[in-house]
Coordinates of C-alpha atoms in Angstrom, one line a residue:
Chain A
M857 CA 11.8 -226.7 -65.1
K858 CA 9.4 -229.3 -63.9
I859 CA 7.9 -229.0 -60.4
T860 CA 7.8 -232.3 -58.4
K861 CA 5.0 -233.5 -56.2
E862 CA 7.4 -233.3 -53.2
Q863 CA 8.2 -229.6 -53.9
V864 CA 4.5 -228.8 -53.8
E865 CA 4.2 -230.8 -50.5
H866 CA 7.2 -229.0 -49.0
V867 CA 5.9 -225.5 -49.8
A868 CA 2.4 -226.5 -48.5
S869 CA 3.9 -227.7 -45.3
L870 CA 5.8 -224.4 -44.8
A871 CA 2.5 -222.6 -45.3
K872 CA 0.8 -225.1 -42.9
L873 CA -1.6 -226.2 -45.7
S874 CA -3.0 -229.7 -46.1
L875 CA -3.7 -230.4 -49.8
S876 CA -5.7 -233.3 -51.5
E877 CA -4.1 -235.3 -54.2
E878 CA -6.0 -233.4 -56.8
E879 CA -5.0 -230.0 -55.4
I880 CA -1.4 -231.1 -55.4
E881 CA -1.6 -232.1 -59.0
R882 CA -3.4 -228.8 -60.1
L883 CA -0.9 -226.7 -58.2
R884 CA 2.1 -228.7 -59.6
T885 CA 1.0 -227.8 -63.0
Q886 CA 0.3 -224.1 -62.2
M887 CA 3.6 -223.7 -60.4
G888 CA 5.4 -225.4 -63.3
G889 CA 3.9 -222.8 -65.6
M890 CA 5.1 -220.0 -63.4
I891 CA 8.6 -221.3 -63.2
A892 CA 8.6 -221.9 -67.0
F893 CA 7.8 -218.1 -67.4
A894 CA 10.6 -217.3 -65.0
D895 CA 13.0 -219.6 -67.1
E896 CA 11.9 -217.7 -70.2
I897 CA 13.0 -214.4 -68.5
N898 CA 16.3 -216.0 -67.6
T899 CA 17.1 -216.3 -71.3
L900 CA 17.3 -212.6 -71.7
N901 CA 20.7 -210.9 -71.7
V902 CA 20.6 -208.4 -68.8
A903 CA 24.3 -208.0 -68.3
S904 CA 24.0 -204.2 -68.6
V905 CA 21.0 -203.8 -66.4
R906 CA 21.3 -202.9 -62.7
P907 CA 19.3 -205.1 -60.4
T908 CA 16.0 -203.5 -59.6
T909 CA 13.8 -204.3 -56.8
H910 CA 11.3 -201.5 -57.1
A911 CA 9.3 -200.3 -60.1
I912 CA 9.8 -196.5 -59.1
A913 CA 13.1 -194.9 -58.5
Q914 CA 12.5 -193.6 -55.0
K915 CA 14.5 -193.9 -51.8
N916 CA 14.2 -192.8 -48.2
V917 CA 10.5 -192.7 -47.8
F918 CA 10.3 -192.2 -44.0
R919 CA 8.0 -191.2 -41.2
E920 CA 9.1 -189.2 -38.3
D921 CA 8.9 -191.1 -35.0
G922 CA 5.8 -190.2 -33.1
C923 CA 2.7 -191.8 -31.7
A924 CA -1.0 -191.5 -32.6
P925 CA -3.9 -193.3 -30.8
S926 CA -4.1 -197.0 -31.6
Y927 CA -7.4 -198.6 -32.8
D928 CA -10.1 -199.6 -30.4
R929 CA -9.3 -203.1 -29.1
A930 CA -12.8 -204.4 -29.6
V931 CA -12.7 -203.2 -33.3
M932 CA -9.4 -204.9 -33.9
L933 CA -10.5 -208.1 -32.4
E934 CA -13.6 -208.3 -34.5
N935 CA -11.3 -209.5 -37.3
A936 CA -10.2 -212.6 -35.3
P937 CA -12.0 -215.9 -35.9
M938 CA -11.7 -216.5 -32.2
Q939 CA -11.0 -214.0 -29.3
D940 CA -11.8 -213.5 -25.6
G941 CA -12.3 -209.7 -25.5
E942 CA -8.6 -209.1 -24.7
C943 CA -6.6 -211.4 -27.0
V944 CA -6.8 -213.3 -30.2
V945 CA -7.3 -217.0 -29.3
V946 CA -5.8 -219.8 -31.5
P947 CA -5.5 -223.6 -30.9
R948 CA -2.6 -224.3 -28.5
V949 CA 0.7 -223.8 -30.3
V950 CA 3.2 -226.5 -29.6
E951 CA 6.8 -225.4 -29.1
Chain B
M1115 CA 37.7 -236.0 -23.5
E1116 CA 38.5 -232.3 -23.7
F1117 CA 36.7 -230.0 -26.1
E1118 CA 36.9 -226.4 -27.2
T1119 CA 33.5 -224.6 -26.9
V1120 CA 32.7 -222.4 -29.8
I1121 CA 29.9 -219.8 -29.3
G1122 CA 28.3 -217.2 -31.5
L1123 CA 25.5 -214.9 -30.5
E1124 CA 22.4 -213.3 -32.0
V1125 CA 21.3 -210.4 -29.8
H1126 CA 18.0 -208.6 -30.3
A1127 CA 17.5 -205.2 -28.8
E1128 CA 14.3 -203.2 -29.0
L1129 CA 14.9 -199.6 -30.0
S1130 CA 14.1 -196.7 -27.8
T1131 CA 11.6 -195.2 -30.3
Q1132 CA 8.2 -193.8 -29.2
S1133 CA 6.3 -195.4 -32.0
K1134 CA 6.5 -198.8 -33.9
I1135 CA 8.7 -199.4 -36.9
Y1136 CA 5.9 -199.1 -39.6
C1137 CA 2.9 -197.4 -37.8
T1138 CA 2.2 -194.9 -35.1
C1139 CA 1.2 -197.3 -32.3
S1140 CA 3.1 -196.9 -29.0
T1141 CA 6.0 -199.1 -28.1
A1142 CA 5.4 -198.6 -24.4
F1143 CA 6.0 -201.8 -22.4
G1144 CA 3.3 -203.1 -20.1
A1145 CA 0.0 -201.9 -21.6
S1146 CA -3.1 -204.0 -21.5
E1147 CA -3.2 -206.7 -24.2
N1148 CA -3.9 -205.5 -27.8
T1149 CA -4.3 -201.9 -27.0
H1150 CA -1.3 -200.9 -29.0
I1151 CA -2.4 -202.3 -32.3
C1152 CA -3.7 -201.1 -35.6
P1153 CA -4.3 -202.6 -39.1
V1154 CA -0.6 -202.1 -40.1
C1155 CA 1.0 -203.9 -37.1
T1156 CA -1.6 -206.8 -37.3
G1157 CA -1.0 -207.3 -41.0
M1158 CA -4.5 -206.5 -42.4
P1159 CA -4.7 -206.8 -46.1
G1160 CA -4.0 -203.7 -48.1
V1161 CA -2.1 -201.7 -45.5
L1162 CA 1.1 -199.9 -46.3
P1163 CA 4.0 -199.7 -43.9
A1164 CA 5.7 -196.3 -43.3
L1165 CA 9.3 -196.8 -42.1
N1166 CA 10.2 -194.9 -38.8
K1167 CA 13.2 -192.8 -39.6
S1168 CA 14.6 -193.0 -36.1
V1169 CA 14.9 -196.8 -36.5
V1170 CA 17.4 -196.3 -39.3
E1171 CA 19.3 -193.7 -37.2
Y1172 CA 19.4 -195.8 -34.1
C1173 CA 20.7 -198.9 -36.0
V1174 CA 23.4 -196.9 -37.7
K1175 CA 24.2 -195.3 -34.3
A1176 CA 24.7 -198.9 -32.8
G1177 CA 26.8 -199.9 -35.9
L1178 CA 29.1 -196.9 -35.4
A1179 CA 29.5 -197.6 -31.7
L1180 CA 30.3 -201.2 -32.4
N1181 CA 32.9 -200.2 -35.0
C1182 CA 30.8 -201.4 -38.0
K1183 CA 31.0 -200.5 -41.6
I1184 CA 27.8 -198.9 -42.9
N1185 CA 25.9 -200.0 -46.0
Q1186 CA 25.1 -196.6 -47.3
Y1187 CA 22.7 -198.2 -49.7
S1188 CA 20.4 -200.7 -47.9
R1189 CA 17.0 -202.1 -48.1
Q1190 CA 14.5 -204.4 -46.4
D1191 CA 13.5 -207.8 -47.2
R1192 CA 10.6 -210.2 -46.3
K1193 CA 11.3 -213.3 -44.3
H1194 CA 8.5 -215.7 -44.6
Y1195 CA 7.3 -218.0 -41.9
F1196 CA 3.9 -219.0 -40.6
Y1197 CA 3.4 -218.6 -36.8
P1198 CA 0.5 -217.0 -34.9
D1199 CA 2.8 -214.4 -33.3
L1200 CA 3.3 -212.8 -36.8
P1201 CA 0.0 -212.1 -38.4
K1202 CA 1.5 -210.9 -41.7
A1203 CA 3.1 -214.3 -42.2
F1204 CA 6.4 -212.6 -42.9
Q1205 CA 8.8 -210.5 -40.9
T1206 CA 10.0 -207.4 -42.5
S1207 CA 13.8 -207.7 -41.9
Q1208 CA 16.9 -207.3 -43.9
Y1209 CA 18.8 -210.0 -45.8
D1210 CA 21.8 -209.3 -48.0
L1211 CA 22.2 -205.6 -47.4
P1212 CA 22.1 -205.1 -43.6
L1213 CA 22.6 -201.5 -42.4
C1214 CA 25.8 -202.4 -40.6
Y1215 CA 28.4 -205.1 -41.0
D1216 CA 31.9 -206.1 -40.1
G1217 CA 32.4 -204.5 -36.7
Y1218 CA 34.0 -205.6 -33.5
L1219 CA 34.3 -204.9 -29.8
D1220 CA 37.5 -205.1 -27.7
I1221 CA 36.7 -206.4 -24.2
D1222 CA 38.7 -206.9 -21.1
V1223 CA 37.4 -210.3 -20.0
P1224 CA 37.5 -211.1 -16.3
E1225 CA 39.2 -214.5 -15.6
G1226 CA 37.1 -217.3 -14.0
D1227 CA 33.4 -217.8 -13.2
P1228 CA 31.4 -214.6 -14.1
L1229 CA 28.8 -215.4 -11.4
D1230 CA 31.0 -216.0 -8.4
G1231 CA 30.4 -212.5 -7.1
K1232 CA 34.1 -211.5 -6.9
A1233 CA 34.4 -207.9 -7.8
Q1234 CA 38.1 -207.4 -8.7
K1235 CA 39.6 -209.9 -11.1
S1236 CA 42.5 -210.1 -13.5
T1237 CA 41.5 -209.6 -17.1
Y1238 CA 42.6 -210.4 -20.6
R1239 CA 41.8 -208.4 -23.7
K1240 CA 40.1 -210.0 -26.6
R1241 CA 38.5 -208.8 -29.8
F1242 CA 35.0 -210.2 -30.7
G1243 CA 33.8 -209.8 -34.3
I1244 CA 30.4 -208.5 -35.2
T1245 CA 29.1 -209.9 -38.4
R1246 CA 26.2 -207.7 -39.1
I1247 CA 23.4 -205.5 -37.5
H1248 CA 20.1 -205.2 -39.1
I1249 CA 16.7 -203.7 -38.5
E1250 CA 13.5 -205.7 -38.2
E1251 CA 10.1 -205.8 -36.4
D1252 CA 9.4 -207.7 -33.3
A1253 CA 6.6 -210.4 -33.2
G1254 CA 3.6 -210.6 -30.8
K1255 CA 3.6 -212.4 -27.5
L1256 CA 2.0 -215.9 -27.2
L1257 CA 0.4 -216.7 -23.9
H1258 CA 0.1 -220.4 -23.6
G1259 CA -2.9 -221.9 -21.8
A1260 CA -4.3 -225.3 -21.2
G1261 CA -6.2 -225.9 -24.4
S1262 CA -5.5 -222.7 -26.4
T1263 CA -3.0 -220.0 -27.0
R1264 CA -3.9 -216.3 -26.5
I1265 CA -2.0 -213.7 -28.4
D1266 CA -1.0 -210.1 -27.5
Y1267 CA 0.1 -208.1 -30.5
N1268 CA 1.3 -205.1 -28.6
R1269 CA 4.9 -206.1 -29.3
C1270 CA 4.2 -206.9 -32.9
G1271 CA 6.0 -204.2 -35.0
V1272 CA 8.1 -202.8 -32.1
P1273 CA 11.5 -202.0 -33.9
L1274 CA 14.5 -204.3 -33.2
I1275 CA 18.2 -204.5 -34.2
E1276 CA 19.6 -207.9 -34.5
I1277 CA 23.3 -208.1 -33.8
V1278 CA 25.0 -211.2 -35.1
T1279 CA 28.5 -212.0 -33.9
E1280 CA 31.3 -214.1 -35.2
P1281 CA 31.8 -217.5 -33.5
D1282 CA 34.6 -216.0 -31.4
F1283 CA 33.5 -216.9 -27.9
R1284 CA 35.1 -219.8 -26.0
T1285 CA 33.7 -219.5 -22.5
A1286 CA 30.5 -218.3 -20.8
G1287 CA 32.7 -215.7 -19.1
E1288 CA 33.5 -214.2 -22.5
V1289 CA 29.9 -214.0 -23.5
H1290 CA 29.0 -212.4 -20.1
A1291 CA 31.7 -209.8 -20.5
F1292 CA 30.6 -209.1 -24.1
L1293 CA 27.0 -208.8 -23.2
T1294 CA 27.7 -206.5 -20.3
M1295 CA 29.7 -204.2 -22.5
L1296 CA 27.3 -204.4 -25.4
R1297 CA 24.4 -203.4 -23.1
S1298 CA 26.2 -200.6 -21.6
I1299 CA 27.2 -199.2 -25.1
L1300 CA 23.6 -199.5 -26.4
I1301 CA 22.3 -197.7 -23.3
Y1302 CA 25.0 -195.0 -23.7
A1303 CA 24.2 -194.4 -27.2
G1304 CA 20.5 -194.1 -26.3
V1305 CA 19.7 -196.9 -28.8
S1306 CA 17.9 -199.3 -26.4
N1307 CA 17.1 -199.6 -22.7
C1308 CA 18.3 -203.2 -22.8
R1309 CA 16.0 -204.5 -20.1
M1310 CA 16.5 -208.2 -20.4
E1311 CA 13.7 -208.8 -17.9
E1312 CA 11.3 -206.9 -20.0
G1313 CA 12.4 -208.7 -23.1
S1314 CA 13.9 -205.5 -24.7
M1315 CA 17.2 -207.3 -25.0
R1316 CA 17.3 -211.0 -25.8
C1317 CA 20.2 -213.3 -26.6
D1318 CA 20.2 -216.5 -28.6
V1319 CA 23.3 -218.7 -28.2
N1320 CA 24.8 -220.8 -31.0
L1321 CA 27.1 -223.4 -29.4
S1322 CA 29.2 -226.3 -30.7
L1323 CA 32.1 -228.3 -29.5
R1324 CA 35.3 -229.3 -31.3
P1325 CA 38.3 -231.5 -30.2
G1326 CA 40.7 -228.5 -30.4
P1327 CA 41.3 -225.0 -31.8
D1328 CA 42.4 -226.3 -35.2
A1329 CA 39.6 -228.8 -35.8
P1330 CA 36.6 -227.8 -38.0
F1331 CA 33.5 -226.5 -36.2
G1332 CA 31.1 -229.2 -34.8
T1333 CA 27.4 -229.3 -35.3
R1334 CA 25.9 -226.4 -33.4
T1335 CA 22.6 -225.9 -31.5
E1336 CA 20.8 -222.6 -30.9
T1337 CA 19.4 -221.9 -27.4
K1338 CA 16.6 -219.4 -27.2
N1339 CA 14.4 -218.0 -24.3
I1340 CA 17.4 -216.6 -22.3
A1341 CA 16.1 -213.7 -20.1
S1342 CA 19.0 -212.5 -18.1
M1343 CA 22.7 -212.1 -18.1
S1344 CA 23.1 -214.8 -15.4
A1345 CA 20.7 -217.1 -17.2
T1346 CA 22.9 -216.8 -20.3
V1347 CA 25.9 -218.1 -18.3
R1348 CA 23.8 -221.0 -17.0
A1349 CA 22.4 -221.9 -20.4
I1350 CA 25.8 -222.0 -21.9
E1351 CA 27.2 -224.2 -19.2
Y1352 CA 24.3 -226.6 -19.4
E1353 CA 24.4 -226.9 -23.2
R1354 CA 28.2 -227.3 -23.2
K1355 CA 28.0 -230.2 -20.7
R1356 CA 25.0 -231.7 -22.6
Q1357 CA 26.9 -231.8 -25.9
K1358 CA 30.1 -233.1 -24.2
K1359 CA 28.2 -236.0 -22.8
V1360 CA 26.7 -236.9 -26.1
L1361 CA 30.0 -236.7 -27.9
E1362 CA 31.9 -238.7 -25.2
K1363 CA 29.4 -241.6 -25.6
G1364 CA 30.1 -241.5 -29.4
G1365 CA 26.8 -239.8 -30.3
V1366 CA 26.2 -237.1 -32.7
I1367 CA 24.8 -233.6 -32.1
T1368 CA 21.7 -232.8 -34.2
Q1369 CA 21.2 -229.2 -35.3
D1370 CA 18.3 -228.5 -32.9
T1371 CA 16.8 -225.3 -31.5
M1372 CA 16.8 -225.6 -27.7
R1373 CA 14.6 -223.7 -25.3
W1374 CA 16.2 -222.7 -22.0
D1375 CA 14.2 -223.2 -18.8
D1376 CA 15.9 -221.1 -16.1
E1377 CA 13.6 -222.2 -13.4
R1378 CA 14.4 -225.8 -13.9
G1379 CA 18.0 -225.2 -15.0
L1380 CA 17.7 -227.3 -18.1
N1381 CA 16.9 -227.0 -21.9
Y1382 CA 14.9 -229.1 -24.3
A1383 CA 14.7 -229.3 -28.0
M1384 CA 11.9 -227.3 -29.6
R1385 CA 9.7 -229.0 -32.3
S1386 CA 12.0 -229.9 -35.2
K1387 CA 12.4 -227.0 -37.5
E1388 CA 14.2 -228.7 -40.3
D1389 CA 12.2 -226.6 -42.8
A1390 CA 12.5 -223.4 -40.9
H1391 CA 15.4 -222.1 -42.9
D1392 CA 13.4 -221.9 -46.0
Y1393 CA 12.4 -218.4 -45.5
F1394 CA 11.9 -217.5 -49.2
Y1395 CA 13.5 -214.0 -48.6
F1396 CA 12.7 -211.4 -51.2
P1397 CA 13.1 -207.6 -51.3
E1398 CA 10.2 -205.7 -49.5
P1399 CA 8.3 -204.0 -52.4
D1400 CA 6.4 -201.6 -49.9
I1401 CA 9.6 -200.1 -48.4
M1402 CA 11.8 -197.9 -50.6
P1403 CA 15.6 -198.5 -50.4
I1404 CA 17.5 -196.8 -47.6
E1405 CA 20.3 -194.5 -48.6
V1406 CA 22.5 -193.0 -45.8
D1407 CA 24.5 -190.4 -47.5
D1408 CA 27.7 -188.9 -46.1
E1409 CA 25.9 -185.9 -44.7
W1410 CA 23.3 -188.0 -42.7
L1411 CA 26.0 -190.4 -41.7
G1412 CA 28.1 -187.4 -40.4
R1413 CA 25.2 -186.1 -38.3
I1414 CA 24.6 -189.6 -36.8
K1415 CA 28.3 -189.9 -36.0
A1416 CA 28.1 -186.4 -34.3
S1417 CA 25.3 -187.4 -32.2
L1418 CA 27.2 -190.3 -30.4
P1419 CA 28.1 -189.6 -26.8
E1420 CA 31.5 -190.6 -25.4
L1421 CA 31.3 -194.3 -25.1
P1422 CA 32.3 -196.4 -22.1
N1423 CA 35.6 -197.7 -23.3
A1424 CA 36.9 -194.2 -24.2
R1425 CA 35.5 -192.8 -21.0
R1426 CA 37.2 -195.5 -19.0
E1427 CA 40.6 -194.8 -20.5
R1428 CA 40.1 -191.1 -19.8
Y1429 CA 39.3 -191.7 -16.2
M1430 CA 42.4 -193.8 -15.8
A1431 CA 44.7 -191.4 -17.7
D1432 CA 43.3 -188.0 -16.5
Y1433 CA 42.1 -188.8 -13.0
G1434 CA 44.6 -191.7 -12.2
L1435 CA 41.6 -193.8 -11.1
P1436 CA 42.3 -197.6 -10.7
A1437 CA 40.8 -199.8 -13.5
Y1438 CA 38.3 -201.2 -11.2
D1439 CA 36.9 -197.7 -10.3
A1440 CA 37.0 -196.7 -14.0
G1441 CA 35.1 -199.8 -14.9
F1442 CA 32.4 -199.2 -12.3
L1443 CA 31.9 -195.5 -13.0
T1444 CA 31.5 -196.2 -16.7
G1445 CA 29.2 -199.1 -16.4
E1446 CA 26.1 -196.8 -16.9
R1447 CA 26.0 -193.6 -18.7
A1448 CA 23.9 -191.9 -16.1
L1449 CA 26.4 -192.8 -13.4
A1450 CA 29.4 -191.6 -15.5
E1451 CA 27.7 -188.3 -16.3
Y1452 CA 27.0 -187.9 -12.6
F1453 CA 30.5 -188.5 -11.8
D1454 CA 31.6 -186.1 -14.4
D1455 CA 29.4 -183.4 -13.0
A1456 CA 30.5 -184.0 -9.5
V1457 CA 34.2 -183.6 -10.5
A1458 CA 33.3 -180.5 -12.5
A1459 CA 31.8 -179.1 -9.3
G1460 CA 35.1 -179.5 -7.6
A1461 CA 34.9 -183.0 -6.0
P1462 CA 38.4 -184.8 -6.1
P1463 CA 38.0 -187.7 -8.6
K1464 CA 39.1 -190.5 -6.4
S1465 CA 36.9 -189.2 -3.4
A1466 CA 33.9 -189.0 -5.7
S1467 CA 34.6 -192.5 -7.0
N1468 CA 34.9 -193.9 -3.5
W1469 CA 31.6 -192.2 -2.3
L1470 CA 29.8 -193.5 -5.4
M1471 CA 31.2 -197.1 -5.0
S1472 CA 30.3 -197.2 -1.3
D1473 CA 27.4 -195.1 0.1
F1474 CA 25.8 -194.6 -3.4
A1475 CA 26.0 -198.2 -4.5
R1476 CA 24.5 -199.2 -1.1
L1477 CA 21.7 -196.6 -1.1
T1478 CA 20.6 -197.0 -4.7
N1479 CA 20.2 -200.6 -3.9
E1480 CA 18.3 -200.0 -0.7
H1481 CA 16.0 -197.5 -2.2
S1482 CA 15.8 -199.3 -5.6
L1483 CA 16.9 -196.2 -7.5
T1484 CA 18.5 -196.0 -10.9
W1485 CA 21.6 -193.8 -11.5
D1486 CA 19.5 -191.4 -13.6
A1487 CA 17.2 -190.6 -10.6
L1488 CA 19.4 -189.8 -7.6
P1489 CA 18.0 -187.4 -5.1
L1490 CA 21.2 -185.6 -4.5
S1491 CA 22.7 -183.4 -7.1
P1492 CA 26.3 -183.8 -8.2
E1493 CA 27.1 -180.3 -6.9
D1494 CA 25.8 -181.4 -3.4
L1495 CA 27.9 -184.5 -3.5
A1496 CA 30.9 -182.3 -4.2
K1497 CA 29.8 -180.2 -1.3
C1498 CA 29.4 -183.2 1.1
I1499 CA 33.0 -184.3 0.1
A1500 CA 34.3 -180.9 0.8
L1501 CA 32.7 -180.8 4.2
V1502 CA 34.4 -184.1 5.1
E1503 CA 37.8 -183.3 3.6
S1504 CA 38.0 -179.9 5.2
G1505 CA 37.4 -181.6 8.5
K1506 CA 34.0 -179.8 9.2
I1507 CA 32.2 -183.1 9.5
S1508 CA 33.3 -186.7 9.9
R1509 CA 33.1 -189.3 7.1
T1510 CA 30.4 -191.1 9.1
S1511 CA 28.4 -187.9 9.3
G1512 CA 28.8 -187.5 5.5
S1513 CA 27.0 -190.9 5.2
K1514 CA 24.3 -189.7 7.6
I1515 CA 23.6 -186.7 5.3
L1516 CA 23.3 -189.1 2.3
D1517 CA 21.0 -191.4 4.4
A1518 CA 18.7 -188.5 5.1
V1519 CA 18.7 -187.3 1.4
F1520 CA 18.0 -190.7 0.1
S1521 CA 15.2 -191.1 2.6
G1522 CA 13.4 -188.0 1.2
D1523 CA 14.9 -185.1 3.1
T1524 CA 15.1 -182.3 0.7
R1525 CA 17.4 -179.9 2.8
T1526 CA 20.9 -179.0 1.5
P1527 CA 24.0 -180.6 3.0
D1528 CA 24.8 -177.4 5.0
E1529 CA 21.2 -177.3 6.4
L1530 CA 21.5 -180.9 7.4
V1531 CA 24.9 -180.4 9.1
A1532 CA 23.2 -177.8 11.4
A1533 CA 19.9 -179.6 11.8
L1534 CA 21.5 -183.0 12.7
G1535 CA 24.2 -181.4 14.7
L1536 CA 26.9 -183.0 12.7
A1537 CA 29.5 -180.2 12.8
Q1538 CA 32.7 -181.6 14.1
V1539 CA 34.2 -179.9 17.2
S1540 CA 37.7 -178.6 16.1
D1541 CA 37.8 -176.1 18.9
E1542 CA 41.1 -177.2 20.5
G1543 CA 40.3 -175.8 23.9
A1544 CA 37.0 -177.7 24.1
I1545 CA 38.5 -181.0 23.0
R1546 CA 41.5 -180.6 25.3
A1547 CA 39.1 -180.2 28.3
M1548 CA 37.4 -183.5 27.3
C1549 CA 40.7 -185.2 26.8
E1550 CA 41.8 -184.2 30.1
E1551 CA 38.7 -185.4 31.8
V1552 CA 39.0 -188.8 30.0
V1553 CA 42.6 -189.2 31.1
A1554 CA 41.7 -188.4 34.7
N1555 CA 38.8 -190.9 34.7
N1556 CA 40.6 -193.8 33.1
P1557 CA 43.8 -194.6 35.0
K1558 CA 44.0 -198.2 33.6
P1559 CA 44.4 -197.5 29.8
V1560 CA 46.5 -194.4 30.6
A1561 CA 48.9 -196.7 32.6
D1562 CA 48.8 -199.3 29.9
F1563 CA 49.6 -196.7 27.2
K1564 CA 52.5 -195.3 29.2
A1565 CA 53.7 -198.9 29.6
G1566 CA 54.0 -199.1 25.8
K1567 CA 50.6 -200.6 24.9
E1568 CA 49.9 -198.5 21.8
K1569 CA 46.4 -200.1 21.5
A1570 CA 45.3 -198.6 24.7
L1571 CA 45.2 -195.1 23.0
T1572 CA 42.2 -196.4 20.9
S1573 CA 40.1 -197.0 23.9
L1574 CA 40.8 -193.4 25.2
V1575 CA 40.0 -191.9 21.8
G1576 CA 36.8 -193.8 21.8
Q1577 CA 36.0 -192.3 25.2
V1578 CA 36.6 -188.7 24.0
M1579 CA 34.5 -189.3 20.9
K1580 CA 31.7 -190.6 23.0
A1581 CA 32.0 -187.6 25.4
S1582 CA 31.7 -185.4 22.4
K1583 CA 28.8 -187.4 21.0
G1584 CA 30.8 -188.3 17.9
K1585 CA 31.5 -184.6 17.0
A1586 CA 35.1 -184.3 17.9
N1587 CA 37.6 -184.3 15.1
P1588 CA 39.3 -187.8 15.6
A1589 CA 42.6 -186.6 14.2
L1590 CA 42.7 -183.7 16.7
V1591 CA 41.7 -186.0 19.6
N1592 CA 44.5 -188.3 18.8
K1593 CA 47.0 -185.5 18.6
L1594 CA 45.9 -184.0 21.9
L1595 CA 45.8 -187.3 23.9
R1596 CA 49.3 -188.1 22.7
E1597 CA 50.5 -184.6 24.0
L1598 CA 48.8 -185.2 27.3
L1599 CA 50.2 -188.7 27.8
A1600 CA 53.7 -187.8 26.7

């Protein structure tokens, strides 16, 4: 299946990315290759195979409810590009 | 033009777990910004979520309480969207295999305006379908400033259930009645505290209009940011009128997401989200499938308390309480349990109900108390009722005991009767003496009564009660005065 320029732009806008014309063209080719591979898989007959979402056959991996101390705020905020000592700060989000 | 309103709801309720859904950070409300966060709930690369078992149990519990079928094989999915309140850039949720589906609630819907404050109304019974209930994580809180937005991630990863209903509602009153019952059930089941003002229960309203009940559904809008029961009613009425106006002018409704502004009493369309439904869901590879086998399901079922509807029926059938009383008493689990305990301690059900609906409702309101934190034990309430009904104290004195206890007095009802001098004088000799004195000193009402003015007796009873400082047993006073004046 061929990927169109519009499809690349759509996915980019969902991911809030702005792409140059060259980037769009490069990604269009790459994504086309990925989809082609999926198409190839689609040609296999899997009528007798149960849908699988996990590579290992495990279920019910749980944690019992209970608290442990959280991380130090200053340490957590070190990862933010912008912060004010209490909160992560981002450019104003329009609603 | 007349239209039929069609409403469906999406209700989010935060679950009553101690810790978040995938990490051990606390879910407590009101902590300083970003003090309940860790690499897991802030979506740092390379972390692995560990699903909180109680989240699954609470969701199944909610499902059972809402008559749902349970998907015994279920899983989680990733729902992708890019917004700063969700640092992972996907919400771990459920897509095609929600834990619960196909449920319903039967509600007695009061007629008329739900906000007019009238207590007793006629009702009609209607069934509202519940499409599904699934588990997911909450997002962080955005604090909008002038030039920037600050983000508090404490709420990020707090476990939620999302309850999606069928488009079965036709009026704001139906929605109000449904949400009231839903809230009550979730609190009863211990699944959520449902505090709308703290955001632990939130409701999005999908609303459309159509020319009549047989017409196809119209285009719907979704209204968000509704923070109370009454705001839900206002937001629905506003959106209904707005759509009606558009349609009457020949316009078309666009499928917008509206934000409700309760202070200004209006809504406005949020930034167009035409792409927003491209969530690219796929199965969450980091969480293993969830299998609720029969044994586990049975244990969850057994842990459900008696729910408000069943309790309501029981109060009416076993105690002969009026529907209004039964509805009031079962409104909150703590209140219903208090009532049950008082009855078990010997209080006549209707008396206990009357005291709870009058004095207790007033006092909890005055002292800002919740039903699970009453200063008087159910046994002591039964005691107070017995004191009144045996004639030892008056009903007014009963209220005085409650006033004292609710104001912090820790003495028992018996001690308070003695300390406040509330014991009624039922000594016939003493009361007869007072009656004789009053009759002697009040010739006018005496003459009036003898001339057939029944009302004059009230004034004489009042005089005796005054002379006894309110302690005389009024029934006895009445009887003795009638004897003296006969």
